[in-house]
Coordinates of C-alpha atoms and ligand atoms in Angstrom, one line a residue:
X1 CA 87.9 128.1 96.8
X2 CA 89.5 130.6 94.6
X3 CA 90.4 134.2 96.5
X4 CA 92.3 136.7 94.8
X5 CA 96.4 137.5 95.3
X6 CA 98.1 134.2 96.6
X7 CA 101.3 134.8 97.4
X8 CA 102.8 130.6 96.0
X9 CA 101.5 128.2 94.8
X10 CA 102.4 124.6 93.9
X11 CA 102.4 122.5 90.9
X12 CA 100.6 119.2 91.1
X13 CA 102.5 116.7 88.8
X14 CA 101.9 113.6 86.7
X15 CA 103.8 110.9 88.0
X16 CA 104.2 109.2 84.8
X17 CA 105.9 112.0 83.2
X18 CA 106.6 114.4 86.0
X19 CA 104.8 117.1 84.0
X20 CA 103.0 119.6 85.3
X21 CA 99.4 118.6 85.3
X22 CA 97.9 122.2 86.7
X23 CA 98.9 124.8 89.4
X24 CA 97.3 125.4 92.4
X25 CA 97.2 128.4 95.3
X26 CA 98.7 127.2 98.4
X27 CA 95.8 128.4 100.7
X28 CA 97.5 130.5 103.5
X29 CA 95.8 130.2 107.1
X30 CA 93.8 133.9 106.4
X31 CA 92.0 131.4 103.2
X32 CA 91.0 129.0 105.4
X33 CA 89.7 131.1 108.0
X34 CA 88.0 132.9 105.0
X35 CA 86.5 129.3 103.6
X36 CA 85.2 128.7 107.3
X37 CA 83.6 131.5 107.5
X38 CA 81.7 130.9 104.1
X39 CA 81.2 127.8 104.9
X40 CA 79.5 128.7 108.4
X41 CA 77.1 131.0 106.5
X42 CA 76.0 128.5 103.8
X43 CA 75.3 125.9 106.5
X44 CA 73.0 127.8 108.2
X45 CA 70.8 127.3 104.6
X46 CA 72.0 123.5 104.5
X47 CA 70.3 122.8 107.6
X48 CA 66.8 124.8 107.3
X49 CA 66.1 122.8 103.7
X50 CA 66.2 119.4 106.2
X51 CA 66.9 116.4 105.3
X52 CA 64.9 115.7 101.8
X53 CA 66.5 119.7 100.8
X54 CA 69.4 118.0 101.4
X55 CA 68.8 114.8 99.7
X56 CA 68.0 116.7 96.7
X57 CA 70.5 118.4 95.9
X58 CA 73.5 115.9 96.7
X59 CA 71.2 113.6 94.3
X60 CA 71.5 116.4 91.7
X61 CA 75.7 116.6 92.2
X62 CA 75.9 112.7 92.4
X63 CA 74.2 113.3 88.5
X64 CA 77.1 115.5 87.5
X65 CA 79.4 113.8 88.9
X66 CA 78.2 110.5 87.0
X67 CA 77.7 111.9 83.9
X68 CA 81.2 113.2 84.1
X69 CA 83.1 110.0 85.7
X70 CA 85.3 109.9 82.7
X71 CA 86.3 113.1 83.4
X72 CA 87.2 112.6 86.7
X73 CA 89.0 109.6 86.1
X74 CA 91.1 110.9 83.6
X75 CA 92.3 113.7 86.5
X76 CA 92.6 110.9 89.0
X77 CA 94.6 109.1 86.8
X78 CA 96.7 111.9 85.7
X79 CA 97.5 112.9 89.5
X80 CA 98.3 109.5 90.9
X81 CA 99.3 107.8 87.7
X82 CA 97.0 104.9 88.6
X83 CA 95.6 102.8 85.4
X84 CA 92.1 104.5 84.2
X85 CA 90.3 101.3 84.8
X86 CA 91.3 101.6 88.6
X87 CA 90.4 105.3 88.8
X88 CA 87.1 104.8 87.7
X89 CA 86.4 101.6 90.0
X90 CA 87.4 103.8 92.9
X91 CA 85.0 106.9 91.7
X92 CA 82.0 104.2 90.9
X93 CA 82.8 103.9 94.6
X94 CA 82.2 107.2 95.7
X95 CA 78.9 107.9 94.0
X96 CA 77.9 105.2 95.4
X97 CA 78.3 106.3 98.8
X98 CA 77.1 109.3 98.2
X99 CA 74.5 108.0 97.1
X100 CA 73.8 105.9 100.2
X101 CA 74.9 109.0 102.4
X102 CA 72.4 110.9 100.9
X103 CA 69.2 108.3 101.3
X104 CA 69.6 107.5 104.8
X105 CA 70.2 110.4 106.7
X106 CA 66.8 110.9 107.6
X107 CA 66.4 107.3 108.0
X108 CA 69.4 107.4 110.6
X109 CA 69.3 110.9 112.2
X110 CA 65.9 111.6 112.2
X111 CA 63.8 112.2 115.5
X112 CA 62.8 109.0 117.0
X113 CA 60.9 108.1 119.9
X114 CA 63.1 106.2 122.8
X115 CA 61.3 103.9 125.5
X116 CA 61.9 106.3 129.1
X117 CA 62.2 103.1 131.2
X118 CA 59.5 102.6 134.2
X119 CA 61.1 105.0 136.4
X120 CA 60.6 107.8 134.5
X121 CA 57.5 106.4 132.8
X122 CA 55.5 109.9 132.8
X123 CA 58.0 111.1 130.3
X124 CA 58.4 111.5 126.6
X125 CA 61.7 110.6 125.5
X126 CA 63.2 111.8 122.3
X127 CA 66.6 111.3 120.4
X128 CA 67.9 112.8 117.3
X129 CA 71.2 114.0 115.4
X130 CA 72.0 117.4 115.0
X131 CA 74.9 118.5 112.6
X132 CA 78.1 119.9 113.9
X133 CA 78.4 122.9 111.8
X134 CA 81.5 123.0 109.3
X135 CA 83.4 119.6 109.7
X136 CA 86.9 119.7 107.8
X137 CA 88.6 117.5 105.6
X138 CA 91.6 116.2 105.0
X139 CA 92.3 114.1 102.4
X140 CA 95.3 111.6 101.1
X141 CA 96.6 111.2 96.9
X142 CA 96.1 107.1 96.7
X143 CA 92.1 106.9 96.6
X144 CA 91.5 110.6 96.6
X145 CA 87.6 110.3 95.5
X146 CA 86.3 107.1 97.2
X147 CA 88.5 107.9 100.6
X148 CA 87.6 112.0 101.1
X149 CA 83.7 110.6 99.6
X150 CA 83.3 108.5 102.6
X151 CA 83.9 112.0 105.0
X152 CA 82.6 114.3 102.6
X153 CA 79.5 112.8 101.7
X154 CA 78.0 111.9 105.2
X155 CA 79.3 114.9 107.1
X156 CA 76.9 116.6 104.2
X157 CA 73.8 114.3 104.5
X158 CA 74.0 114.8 108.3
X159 CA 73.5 118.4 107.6
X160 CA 77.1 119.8 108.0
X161 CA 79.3 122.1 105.5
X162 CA 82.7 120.6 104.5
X163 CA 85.9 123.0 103.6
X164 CA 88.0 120.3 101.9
X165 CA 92.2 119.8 102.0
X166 CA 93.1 117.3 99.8
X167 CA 96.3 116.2 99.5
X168 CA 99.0 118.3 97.5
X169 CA 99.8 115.6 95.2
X170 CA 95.8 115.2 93.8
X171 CA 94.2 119.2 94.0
X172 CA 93.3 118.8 90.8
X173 CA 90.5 116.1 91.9
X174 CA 89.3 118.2 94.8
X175 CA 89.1 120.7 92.9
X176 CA 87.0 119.2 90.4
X177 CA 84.6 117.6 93.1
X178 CA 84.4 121.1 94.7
X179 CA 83.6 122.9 91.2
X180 CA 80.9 119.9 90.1
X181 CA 79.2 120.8 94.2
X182 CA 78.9 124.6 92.7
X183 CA 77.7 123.8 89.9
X184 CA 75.1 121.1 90.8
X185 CA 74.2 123.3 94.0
X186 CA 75.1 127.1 93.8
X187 CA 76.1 127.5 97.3
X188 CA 79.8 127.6 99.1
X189 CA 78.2 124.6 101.3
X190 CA 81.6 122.4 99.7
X191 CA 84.7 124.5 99.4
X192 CA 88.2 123.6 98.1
X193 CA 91.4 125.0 99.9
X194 CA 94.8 123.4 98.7
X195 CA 98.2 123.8 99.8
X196 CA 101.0 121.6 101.3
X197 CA 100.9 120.7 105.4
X198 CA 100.5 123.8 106.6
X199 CA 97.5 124.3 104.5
X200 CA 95.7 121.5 106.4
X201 CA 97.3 122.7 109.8
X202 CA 95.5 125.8 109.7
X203 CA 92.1 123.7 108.8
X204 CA 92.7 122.1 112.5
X205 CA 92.7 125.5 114.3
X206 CA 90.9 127.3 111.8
X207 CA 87.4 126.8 114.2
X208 CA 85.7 123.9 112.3
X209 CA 83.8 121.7 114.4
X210 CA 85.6 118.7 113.9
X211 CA 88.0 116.8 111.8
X212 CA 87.7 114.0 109.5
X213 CA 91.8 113.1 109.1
X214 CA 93.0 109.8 106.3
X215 CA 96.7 110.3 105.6
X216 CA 99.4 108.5 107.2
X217 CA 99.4 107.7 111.2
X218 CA 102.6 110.0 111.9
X219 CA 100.0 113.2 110.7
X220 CA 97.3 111.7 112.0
X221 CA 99.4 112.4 115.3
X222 CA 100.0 115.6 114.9
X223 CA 96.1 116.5 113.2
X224 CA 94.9 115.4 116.9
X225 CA 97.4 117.1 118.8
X226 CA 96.7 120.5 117.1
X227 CA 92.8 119.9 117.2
X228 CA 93.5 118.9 121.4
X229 CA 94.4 122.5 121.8
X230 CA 90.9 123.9 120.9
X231 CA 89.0 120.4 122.2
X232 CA 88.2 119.4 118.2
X233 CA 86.9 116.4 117.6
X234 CA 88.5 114.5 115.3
X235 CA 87.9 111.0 112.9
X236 CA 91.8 109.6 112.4
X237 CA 91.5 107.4 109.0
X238 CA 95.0 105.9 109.5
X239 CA 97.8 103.5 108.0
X240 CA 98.0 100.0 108.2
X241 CA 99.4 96.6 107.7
X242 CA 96.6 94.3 106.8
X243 CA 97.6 90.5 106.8
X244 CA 96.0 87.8 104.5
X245 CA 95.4 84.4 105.8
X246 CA 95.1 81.2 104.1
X247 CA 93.7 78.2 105.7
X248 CA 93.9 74.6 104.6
X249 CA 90.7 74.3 103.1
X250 CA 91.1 77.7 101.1
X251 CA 90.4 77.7 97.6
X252 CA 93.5 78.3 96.2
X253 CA 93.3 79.8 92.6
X254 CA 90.7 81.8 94.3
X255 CA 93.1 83.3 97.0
X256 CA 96.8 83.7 95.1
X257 CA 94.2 85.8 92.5
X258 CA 92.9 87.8 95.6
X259 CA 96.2 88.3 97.4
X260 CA 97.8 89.3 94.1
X261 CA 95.4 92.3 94.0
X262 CA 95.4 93.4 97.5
X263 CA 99.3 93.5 97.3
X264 CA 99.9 94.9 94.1
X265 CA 97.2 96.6 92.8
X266 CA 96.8 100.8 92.6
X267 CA 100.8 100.2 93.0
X268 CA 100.4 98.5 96.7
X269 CA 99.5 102.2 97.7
X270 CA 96.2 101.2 99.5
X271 CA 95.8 101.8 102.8
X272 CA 93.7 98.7 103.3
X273 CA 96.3 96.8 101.0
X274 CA 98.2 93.0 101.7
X275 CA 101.3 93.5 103.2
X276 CA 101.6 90.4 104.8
X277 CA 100.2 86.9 104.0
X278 CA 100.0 84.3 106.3
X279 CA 99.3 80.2 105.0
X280 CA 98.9 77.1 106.7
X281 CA 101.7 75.1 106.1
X282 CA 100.0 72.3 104.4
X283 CA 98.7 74.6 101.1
X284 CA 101.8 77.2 101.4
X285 CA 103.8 75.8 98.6
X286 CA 101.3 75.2 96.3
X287 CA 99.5 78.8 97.4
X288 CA 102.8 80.6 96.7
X289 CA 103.4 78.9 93.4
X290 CA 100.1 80.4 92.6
X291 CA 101.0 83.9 93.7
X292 CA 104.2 83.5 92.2
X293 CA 102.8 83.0 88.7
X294 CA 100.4 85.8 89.3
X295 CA 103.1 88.1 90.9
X296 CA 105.2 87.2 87.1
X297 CA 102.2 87.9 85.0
X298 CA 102.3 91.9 85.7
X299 CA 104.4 94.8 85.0
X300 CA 104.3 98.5 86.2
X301 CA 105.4 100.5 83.3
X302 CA 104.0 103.5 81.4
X303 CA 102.2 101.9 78.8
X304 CA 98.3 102.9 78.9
X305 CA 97.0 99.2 79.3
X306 CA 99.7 98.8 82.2
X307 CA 97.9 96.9 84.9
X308 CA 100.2 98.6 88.0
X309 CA 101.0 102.1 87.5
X310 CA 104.1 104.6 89.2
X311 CA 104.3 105.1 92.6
X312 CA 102.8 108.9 93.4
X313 CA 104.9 110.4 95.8
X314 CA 108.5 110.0 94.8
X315 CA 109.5 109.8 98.7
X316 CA 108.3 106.4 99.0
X317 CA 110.4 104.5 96.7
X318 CA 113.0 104.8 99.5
X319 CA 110.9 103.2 102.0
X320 CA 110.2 100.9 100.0
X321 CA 113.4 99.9 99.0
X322 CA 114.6 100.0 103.2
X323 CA 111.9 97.6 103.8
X324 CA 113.0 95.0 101.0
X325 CA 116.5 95.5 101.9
X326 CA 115.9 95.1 105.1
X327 CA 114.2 91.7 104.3
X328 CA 116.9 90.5 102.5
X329 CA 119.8 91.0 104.9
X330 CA 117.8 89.6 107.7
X331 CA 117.7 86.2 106.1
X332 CA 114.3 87.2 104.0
X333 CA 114.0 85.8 99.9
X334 CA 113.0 87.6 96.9
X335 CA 111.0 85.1 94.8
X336 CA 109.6 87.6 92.6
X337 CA 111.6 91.0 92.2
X338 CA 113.7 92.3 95.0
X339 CA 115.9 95.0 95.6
X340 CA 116.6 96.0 91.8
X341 CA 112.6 96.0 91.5
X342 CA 112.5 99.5 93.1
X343 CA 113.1 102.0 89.5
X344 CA 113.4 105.3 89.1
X345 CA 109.2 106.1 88.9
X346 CA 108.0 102.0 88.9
X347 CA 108.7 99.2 91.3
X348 CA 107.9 95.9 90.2
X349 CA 106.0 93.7 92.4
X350 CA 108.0 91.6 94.8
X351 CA 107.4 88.6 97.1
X352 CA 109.3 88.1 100.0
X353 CA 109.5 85.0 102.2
X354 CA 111.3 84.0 104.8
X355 CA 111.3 87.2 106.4
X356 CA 111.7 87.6 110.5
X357 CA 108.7 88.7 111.6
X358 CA 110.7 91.6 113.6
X359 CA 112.0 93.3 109.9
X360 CA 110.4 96.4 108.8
X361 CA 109.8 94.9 105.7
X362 CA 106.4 93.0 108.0
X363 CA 105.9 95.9 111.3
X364 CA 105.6 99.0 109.4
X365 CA 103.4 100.0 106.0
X366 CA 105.7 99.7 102.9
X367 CA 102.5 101.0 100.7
X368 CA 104.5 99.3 97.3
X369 CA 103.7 96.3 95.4
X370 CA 106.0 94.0 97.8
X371 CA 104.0 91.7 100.4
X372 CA 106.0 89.1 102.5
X373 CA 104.7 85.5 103.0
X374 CA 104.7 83.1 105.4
X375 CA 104.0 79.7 106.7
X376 CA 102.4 79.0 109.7
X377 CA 101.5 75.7 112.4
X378 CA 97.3 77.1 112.5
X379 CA 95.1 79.3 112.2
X380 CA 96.3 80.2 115.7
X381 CA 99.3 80.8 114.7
X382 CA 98.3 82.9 111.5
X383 CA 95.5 85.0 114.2
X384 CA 98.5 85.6 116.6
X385 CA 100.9 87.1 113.7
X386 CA 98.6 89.1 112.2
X387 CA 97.4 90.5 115.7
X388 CA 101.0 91.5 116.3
X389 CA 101.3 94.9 115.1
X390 CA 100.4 98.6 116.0
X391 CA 97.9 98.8 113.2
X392 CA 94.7 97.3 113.1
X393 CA 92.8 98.4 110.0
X394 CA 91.7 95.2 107.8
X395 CA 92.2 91.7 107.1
X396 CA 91.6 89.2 104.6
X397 CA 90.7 85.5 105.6
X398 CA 90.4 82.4 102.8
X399 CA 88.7 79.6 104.3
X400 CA 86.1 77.8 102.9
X401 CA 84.8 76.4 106.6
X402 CA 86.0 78.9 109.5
X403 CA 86.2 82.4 107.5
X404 CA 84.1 84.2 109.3
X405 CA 85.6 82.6 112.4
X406 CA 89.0 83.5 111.8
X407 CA 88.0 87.0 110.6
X408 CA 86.2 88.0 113.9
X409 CA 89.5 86.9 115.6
X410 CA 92.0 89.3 113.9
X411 CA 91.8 92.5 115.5
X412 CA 90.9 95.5 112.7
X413 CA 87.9 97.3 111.8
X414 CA 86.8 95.3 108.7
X415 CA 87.6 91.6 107.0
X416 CA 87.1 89.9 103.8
X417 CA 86.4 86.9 103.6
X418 CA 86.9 84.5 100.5
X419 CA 86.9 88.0 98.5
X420 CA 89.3 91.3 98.6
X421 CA 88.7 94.7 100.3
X422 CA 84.3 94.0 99.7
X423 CA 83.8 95.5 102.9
X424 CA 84.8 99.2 101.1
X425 CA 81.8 98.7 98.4
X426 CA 79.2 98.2 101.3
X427 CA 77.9 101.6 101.8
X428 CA 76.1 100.2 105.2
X429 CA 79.4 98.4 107.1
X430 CA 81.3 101.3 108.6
X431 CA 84.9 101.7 107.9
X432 CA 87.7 102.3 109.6
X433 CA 90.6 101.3 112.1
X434 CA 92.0 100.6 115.4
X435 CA 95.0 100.9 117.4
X436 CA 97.2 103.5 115.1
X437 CA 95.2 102.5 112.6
X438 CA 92.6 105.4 113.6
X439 CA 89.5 105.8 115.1
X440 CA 85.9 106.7 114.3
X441 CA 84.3 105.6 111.7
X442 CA 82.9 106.8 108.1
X443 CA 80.5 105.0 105.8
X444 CA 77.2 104.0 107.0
X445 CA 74.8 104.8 109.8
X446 CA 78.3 104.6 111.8
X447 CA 79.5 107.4 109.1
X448 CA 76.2 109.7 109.4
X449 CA 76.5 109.6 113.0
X450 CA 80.4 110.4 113.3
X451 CA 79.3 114.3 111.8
X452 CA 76.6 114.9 114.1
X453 CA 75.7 115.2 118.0
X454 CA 73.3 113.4 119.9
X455 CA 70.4 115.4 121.1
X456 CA 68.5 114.0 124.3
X457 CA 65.1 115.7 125.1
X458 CA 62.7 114.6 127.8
X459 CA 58.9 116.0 127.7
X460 CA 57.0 115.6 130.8
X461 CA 53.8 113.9 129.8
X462 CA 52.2 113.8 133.1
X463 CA 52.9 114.4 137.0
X464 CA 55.5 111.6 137.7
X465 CA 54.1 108.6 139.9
X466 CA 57.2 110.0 142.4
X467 CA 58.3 113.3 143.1
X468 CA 62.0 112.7 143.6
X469 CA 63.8 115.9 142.3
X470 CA 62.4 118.7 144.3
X471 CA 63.4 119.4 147.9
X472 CA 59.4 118.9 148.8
X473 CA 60.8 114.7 148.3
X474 CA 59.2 112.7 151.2
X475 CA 60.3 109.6 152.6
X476 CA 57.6 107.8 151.9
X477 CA 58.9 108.4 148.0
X478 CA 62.1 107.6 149.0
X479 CA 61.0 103.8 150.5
X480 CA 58.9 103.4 147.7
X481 CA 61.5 104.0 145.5
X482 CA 63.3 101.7 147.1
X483 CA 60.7 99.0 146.8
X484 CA 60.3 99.6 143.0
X485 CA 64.4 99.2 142.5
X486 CA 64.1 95.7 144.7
X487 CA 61.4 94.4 142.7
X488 CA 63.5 96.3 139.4
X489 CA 67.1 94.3 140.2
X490 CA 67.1 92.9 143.5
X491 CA 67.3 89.4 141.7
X492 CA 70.5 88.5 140.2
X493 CA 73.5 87.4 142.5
X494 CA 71.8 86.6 145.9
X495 CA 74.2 84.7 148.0
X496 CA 73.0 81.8 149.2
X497 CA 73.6 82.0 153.0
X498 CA 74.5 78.2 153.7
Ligands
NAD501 P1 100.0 112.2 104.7 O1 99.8 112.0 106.1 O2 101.3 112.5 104.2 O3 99.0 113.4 104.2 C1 97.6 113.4 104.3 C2 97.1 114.8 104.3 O4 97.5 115.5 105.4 C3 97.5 115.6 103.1 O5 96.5 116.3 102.6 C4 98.6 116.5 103.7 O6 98.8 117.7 103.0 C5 98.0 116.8 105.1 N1 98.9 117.2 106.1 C6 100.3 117.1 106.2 N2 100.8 117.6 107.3 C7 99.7 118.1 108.0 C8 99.6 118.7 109.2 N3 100.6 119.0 110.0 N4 98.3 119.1 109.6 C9 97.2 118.8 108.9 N5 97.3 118.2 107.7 C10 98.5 117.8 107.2 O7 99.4 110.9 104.0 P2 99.4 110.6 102.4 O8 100.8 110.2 102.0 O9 98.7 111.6 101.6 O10 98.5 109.2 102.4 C11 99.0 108.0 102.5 C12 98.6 107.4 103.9 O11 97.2 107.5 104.1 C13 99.0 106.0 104.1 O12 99.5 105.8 105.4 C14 97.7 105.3 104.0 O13 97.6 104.0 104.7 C15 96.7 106.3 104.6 N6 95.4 106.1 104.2 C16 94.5 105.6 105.1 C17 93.2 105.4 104.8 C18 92.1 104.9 105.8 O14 91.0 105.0 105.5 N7 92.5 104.5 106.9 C19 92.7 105.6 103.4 C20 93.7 106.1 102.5 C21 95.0 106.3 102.9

């Protein structure tokens, strides 16, 4: 959204070079109030063309936006300093989904006939989705197409408007998402506002009808707590800590390769990202040789074919470097990189073992190339450690007998198995966390739902076989009502009387 006099405005940098990629307004609450507004007006159009109206014309941007991915690669790779490769991957992503989003929203919101059950046989039961109005979005710098995609794309298909915040570090690629929407479909039905925090503070109070939060769990908190205050409903797309396990019978080339690029790929600054890696003692040396070699093979630098680009936000290098300090002084071992890994804009990946499980370096997200590893009895051991954290948002499991097994043990939202973050390139598996991990759920008929309401109608079809709800009720009804419920569920858990 573009309004006229803005009183700041920020610069959005590259991390590589700490130039100034562009400028931006910092949208004051009076912007996003104005954005709202627009946005209520153009939904009102969004939801009379229906579902196929709709279908159409996120088809047409999902065109522009493909014939343009190079485009918006190069942005997303200027903004986060992630390697052009990885940007596109992630924006391949995001069409994708929108595409999916697009396709089945009729499919999964559409009016549908529900059984009424035998006591209300005479009726005519219907259920379907209506959209929530304008649904708000806030939006984080490490995937910022495919994450913002997975709210912005089905809170569309399900018929709603979306005012967009992305994050302060990447405006330039919600800017260029919103710009492709205007062009593809002429009407303020996806808007851009950018700005710092209080930019997407004002979003929560601005009136929307709910919103769709991925950032870190500390704002998280405080998104809900401002959307409490006016009874907002809100998605919380959180932090986490996702574990890796390794079982005996894991193929091991297959596994280091994977753990090596859920740990240090995109910088370690994925939100469903290795952090901790657990192995069964009888594969972890030879597993950690593996990763080890792996680990050596890359370098973050600047160089354009560098495999592991800078870390975004300068703040974290700090936490990053607390969490491998912290492992070390606890009794924890660098076997690749370490403390001097953590540079100025790069940090190189690091492995840590040895590490007490109670060091920060393993309870709370470092979001850097460093992941700690460690051996365990079983794979009730490994399910026990990686259960025992706040987070719950994904897990990896390498087994080539019990994956799925092991998986549907570790409490998160989503898990790999024998592969790396798949689940995300599913359009139909919902995604998202539990525990301060989030809640709700984008992506898939999960996704479309999450932006709509559930509308129950009833249409009397004939004179019911029992007139219960009207004061003319007689008691004759009444016993035969109670005939119909014995003969219903009197069965189960009669005690025997001897
Ligand atoms: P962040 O919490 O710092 O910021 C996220 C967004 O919230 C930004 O747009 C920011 O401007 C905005 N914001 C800040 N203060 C606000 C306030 N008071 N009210 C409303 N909005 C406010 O997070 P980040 O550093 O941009 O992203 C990294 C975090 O996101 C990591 O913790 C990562 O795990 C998480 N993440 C989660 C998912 C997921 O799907 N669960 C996906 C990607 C990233």
């Amino acid at each position: 959204m573009t309004t006229a006099a803005h009183r700041t405005t920020f610069d959005s940098l590259n991390p590589r070079t700490g130039d100034v990629v562009a400028t931006y307004p910092v949208h004051t609450a009076d912007d996003v109030a104005l954005a709202v507004a627009r946005a209520r007006e153009a939904a009102d159009w969004w939801v009379e063309i229906g579902f196929e109206g709709r279908k159409e014309q996120l088809n047409r941007w999902k065109g522009v936006i493909t014939r343009r991915i190079n485009q918006l690669a190069q942005i997303v790779h200027d903004e986060t300093g992630k390697p052009h490769g990885d940007a596109l991957l992630e924006a391949v992503l995001g069409i994708d989904h929108l595409a999916w989003a697009a396709s089945h929203a009729r499919k999964v919101l559409g009016t549908r006939r529900v059984s009424p059950g035998l006591i209300m046989a005479n009726q005519a039961a219907t259920l379907r989705y209506h959209p929530l109005g304008v649904v708000g979005v806030i939006g984080p710098w490490n995937y910022p197409v495919f994450t913002p995609m997975g709210s912005i794309a089905y809170a569309l298909a399900a018929g709603n408007a979306v005012v967009f915040k992305p994050s302060e570090y990447t405006p330039g690629v919600g800017a260029w998402l919103a710009s492709t929407f205007e062009e593809a479909v002429g009407r303020p039905v996806l808007q851009v506002v950018t700005g710092l925090g209080p930019t997407g503070a004002a979003l929560c109070t601005s009136g929307v009808n709910k919103v769709a939060f991925t950032g870190s769990t500390a704002t998280g908190k405080r998104v809900m707590a401002a959307c409490a205050e006016t009874l907002t409903p809100v998605v919380i797309e959180a932090g986490g800590k996702d574990a890796f396990i390794v079982d005996a019978d894991a193929d091991l080339d297959a596994a280091a390769d994977a753990a090596a690029w859920g740990s240090f790929a995109n910088a370690g600054q994925t939100c469903v990202g290795v952090e901790r890696i657990y192995v069964h003692k009888d594969v972890y040396d030879p597993f950690l040789e593996k990763l080890v070699a792996k680990a050596l093979s890359l370098t973050a630098n600047d160089s354009d074919d560098a495999q592991i680009g800078p870390i975004t936000m300068p703040s974290q290098l700090g936490i990053i470097k607390r969490h491998i300090d912290d492992a070390i002084a606890r009794g924890g071992r660098a076997v690749v990189g370490g403390p001097d890994a953590v540079g100025e804009r790069w940090v190189q990946p690091t492995v840590l073992v040895d590490v007490p499980e109670d060091s920060v370096a393993v309870t709370e997200e470092t979001f850097g190339p460093t992941v700690t590893v460690a051996r365990v009895d079983s794979m009730d051991d490994a399910v026990e450690k990686a259960n025992a954290t706040r987070y719950a948002l994904a897990a990896t499991v390498f087994s080539k007998r019990h994956g799925v097994e092991i998986a549907d043990r570790v409490r998160s939202g989503m898990a790999a198995v024998n592969g790396i973050i798949t689940f995300a390139g599913v359009p139909t598996l919902p995604f998202g966390g539990v525990g301060e991990s989030g809640f709700g759920r984008i992506h898939g008929p999960d996704g479309l739902r999450e932006f709509t309401y559930a509308k129950s109608i009833t249409r009397q079809r004939m004179k019911p076989l029992l007139a219960l709800t009207t004061f003319a009720r007689t008691k004759t009804a009444e016993s035969q009502l109670t005939q119909l419920m014995t003969l219903l569920h009197g069965r189960g858990g009669t005690i025997d009387p001897k």
